[in-house]
PDB file of C-alpha atoms in Angstrom:
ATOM      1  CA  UNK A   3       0.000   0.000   0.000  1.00  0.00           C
ATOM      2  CA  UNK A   4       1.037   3.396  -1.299  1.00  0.00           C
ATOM      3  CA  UNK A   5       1.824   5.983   1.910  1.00  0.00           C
ATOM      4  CA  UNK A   6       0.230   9.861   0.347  1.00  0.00           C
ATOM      5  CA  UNK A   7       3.056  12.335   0.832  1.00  0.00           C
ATOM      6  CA  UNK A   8       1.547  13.999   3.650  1.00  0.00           C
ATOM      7  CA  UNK A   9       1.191  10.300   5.844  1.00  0.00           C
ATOM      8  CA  UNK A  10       4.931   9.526   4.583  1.00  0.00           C
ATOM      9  CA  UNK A  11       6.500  13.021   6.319  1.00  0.00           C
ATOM     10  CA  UNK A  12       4.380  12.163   9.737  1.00  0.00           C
ATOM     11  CA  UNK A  13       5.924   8.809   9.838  1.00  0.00           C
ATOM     12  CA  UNK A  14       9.435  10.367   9.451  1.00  0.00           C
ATOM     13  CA  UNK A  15       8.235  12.743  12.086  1.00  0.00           C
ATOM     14  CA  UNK A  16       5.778  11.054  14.093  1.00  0.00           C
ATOM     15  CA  UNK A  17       5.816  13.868  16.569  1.00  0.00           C
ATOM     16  CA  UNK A  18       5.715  16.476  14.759  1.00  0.00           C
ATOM     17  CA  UNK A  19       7.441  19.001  16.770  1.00  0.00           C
ATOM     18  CA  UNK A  20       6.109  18.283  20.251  1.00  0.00           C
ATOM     19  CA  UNK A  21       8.609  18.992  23.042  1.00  0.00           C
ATOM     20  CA  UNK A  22      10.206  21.658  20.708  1.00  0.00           C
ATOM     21  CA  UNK A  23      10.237  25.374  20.903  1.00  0.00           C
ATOM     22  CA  UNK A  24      11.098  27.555  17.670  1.00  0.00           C
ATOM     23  CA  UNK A  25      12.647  31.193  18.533  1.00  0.00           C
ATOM     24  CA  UNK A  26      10.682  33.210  14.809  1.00  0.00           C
ATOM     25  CA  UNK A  27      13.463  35.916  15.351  1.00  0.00           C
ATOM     26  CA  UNK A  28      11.392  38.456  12.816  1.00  0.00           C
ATOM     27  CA  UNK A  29       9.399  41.363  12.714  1.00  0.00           C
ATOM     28  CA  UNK A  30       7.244  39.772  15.633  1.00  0.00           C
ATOM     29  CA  UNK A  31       4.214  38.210  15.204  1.00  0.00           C
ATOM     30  CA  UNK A  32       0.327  39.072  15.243  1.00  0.00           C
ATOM     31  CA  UNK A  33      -0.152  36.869  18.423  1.00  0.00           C
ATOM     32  CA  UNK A  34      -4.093  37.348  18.782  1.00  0.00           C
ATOM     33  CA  UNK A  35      -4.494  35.263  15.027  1.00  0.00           C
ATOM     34  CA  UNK A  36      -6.517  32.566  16.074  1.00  0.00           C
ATOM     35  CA  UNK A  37      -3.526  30.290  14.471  1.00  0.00           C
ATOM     36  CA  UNK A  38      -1.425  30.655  17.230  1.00  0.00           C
ATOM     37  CA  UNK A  39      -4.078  29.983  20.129  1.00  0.00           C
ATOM     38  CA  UNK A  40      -2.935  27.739  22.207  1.00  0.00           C
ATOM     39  CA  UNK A  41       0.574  27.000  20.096  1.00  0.00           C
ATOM     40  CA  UNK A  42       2.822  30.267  21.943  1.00  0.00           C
ATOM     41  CA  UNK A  43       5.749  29.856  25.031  1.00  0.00           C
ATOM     42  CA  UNK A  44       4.267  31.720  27.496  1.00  0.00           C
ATOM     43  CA  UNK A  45       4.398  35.649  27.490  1.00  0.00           C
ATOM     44  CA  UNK A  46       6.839  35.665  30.514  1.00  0.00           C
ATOM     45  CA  UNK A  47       9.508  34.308  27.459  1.00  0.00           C
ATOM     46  CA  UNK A  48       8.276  36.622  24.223  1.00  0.00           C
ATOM     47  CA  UNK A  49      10.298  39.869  23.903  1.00  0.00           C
ATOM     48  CA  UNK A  50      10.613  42.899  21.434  1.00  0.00           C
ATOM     49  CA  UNK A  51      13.943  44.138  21.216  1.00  0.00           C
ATOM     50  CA  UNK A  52      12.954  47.065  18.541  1.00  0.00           C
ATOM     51  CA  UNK A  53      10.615  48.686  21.457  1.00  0.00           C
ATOM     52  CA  UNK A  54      12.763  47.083  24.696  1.00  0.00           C
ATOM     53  CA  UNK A  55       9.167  45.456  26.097  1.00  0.00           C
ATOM     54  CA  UNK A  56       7.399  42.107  26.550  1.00  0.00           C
ATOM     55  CA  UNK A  57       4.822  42.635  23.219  1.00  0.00           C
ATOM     56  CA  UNK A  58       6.463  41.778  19.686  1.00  0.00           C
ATOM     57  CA  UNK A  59       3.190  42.635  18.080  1.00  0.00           C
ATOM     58  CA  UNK A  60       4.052  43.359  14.225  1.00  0.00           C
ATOM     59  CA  UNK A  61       3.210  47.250  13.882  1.00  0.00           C
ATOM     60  CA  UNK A  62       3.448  47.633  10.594  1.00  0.00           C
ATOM     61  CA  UNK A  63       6.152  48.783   7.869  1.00  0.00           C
ATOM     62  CA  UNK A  64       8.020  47.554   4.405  1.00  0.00           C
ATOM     63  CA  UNK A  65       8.180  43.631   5.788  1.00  0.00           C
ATOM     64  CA  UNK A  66       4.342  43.649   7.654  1.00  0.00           C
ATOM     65  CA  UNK A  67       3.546  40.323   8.143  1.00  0.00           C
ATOM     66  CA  UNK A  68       6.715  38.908   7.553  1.00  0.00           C
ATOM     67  CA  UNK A  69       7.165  37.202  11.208  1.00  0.00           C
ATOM     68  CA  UNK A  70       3.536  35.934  11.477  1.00  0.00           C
ATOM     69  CA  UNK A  71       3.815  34.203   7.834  1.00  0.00           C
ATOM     70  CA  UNK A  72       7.163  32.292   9.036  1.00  0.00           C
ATOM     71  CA  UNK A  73       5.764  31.543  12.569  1.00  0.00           C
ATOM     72  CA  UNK A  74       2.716  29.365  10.714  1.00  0.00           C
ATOM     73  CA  UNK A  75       4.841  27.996   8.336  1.00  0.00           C
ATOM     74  CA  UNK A  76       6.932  26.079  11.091  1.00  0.00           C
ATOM     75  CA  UNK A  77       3.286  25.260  12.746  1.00  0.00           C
ATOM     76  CA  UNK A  78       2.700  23.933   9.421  1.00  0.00           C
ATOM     77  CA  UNK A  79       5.420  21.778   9.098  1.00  0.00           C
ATOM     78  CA  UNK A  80       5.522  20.801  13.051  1.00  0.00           C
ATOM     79  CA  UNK A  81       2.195  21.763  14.334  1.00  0.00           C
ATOM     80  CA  UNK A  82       2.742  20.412  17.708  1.00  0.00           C
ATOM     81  CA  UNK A  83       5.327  23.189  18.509  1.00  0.00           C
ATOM     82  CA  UNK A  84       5.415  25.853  20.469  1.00  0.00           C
ATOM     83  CA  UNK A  85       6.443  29.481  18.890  1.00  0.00           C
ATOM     84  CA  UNK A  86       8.683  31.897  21.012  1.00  0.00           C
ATOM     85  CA  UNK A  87       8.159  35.035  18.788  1.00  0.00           C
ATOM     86  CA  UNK A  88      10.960  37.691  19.366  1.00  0.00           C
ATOM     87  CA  UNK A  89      11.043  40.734  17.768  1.00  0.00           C
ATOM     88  CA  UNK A  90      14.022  42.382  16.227  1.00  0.00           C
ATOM     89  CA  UNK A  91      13.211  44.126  13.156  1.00  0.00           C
ATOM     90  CA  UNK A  92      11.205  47.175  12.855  1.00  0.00           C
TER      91      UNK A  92
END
């Protein structure tokens, strides 16, 4: 029996990320999309070093939406883990 492509990559990662934490070191991340509900580190470990405080909301600019389209392409390729978003571009 034939695996489809998408059964063959969970068997050669049957847990698909859980246990693991991926730093998205970007332009931060809209954290109130409904994607990442549930699928953060908690705020205590999130940090935005363009504004030197605890919210790396994306506010806008040339790359907008750069750091929330590369945080749910990891959850897409290991949905089980977690996303420490850190902002460092502006």
């Amino acid at each position: 029996e034939r695996l489809s492509l998408a059964a063959a990559h969970r068997a050669l990662a049957p847990k698909l990320g859980e246990g693991v934490v991926v730093a998205v070191i970007d332009t931060g991340l809209d954290h109130t999309h409904p994607i990442f509900t549930g699928r953060l580190v908690g705020r205590a470990k999130w940090y935005d070093f363009v504004e030197e405080d605890r919210d790396p909301q994306e506010r806008g600019g040339l790359a907008f939406g750069h750091g929330t389209m590369v945080a749910s392409i990891v959850l897409q390729v290991a949905p089980a883990a977690k996303i420490m978003p850190l902002r460092v571009l502006g």
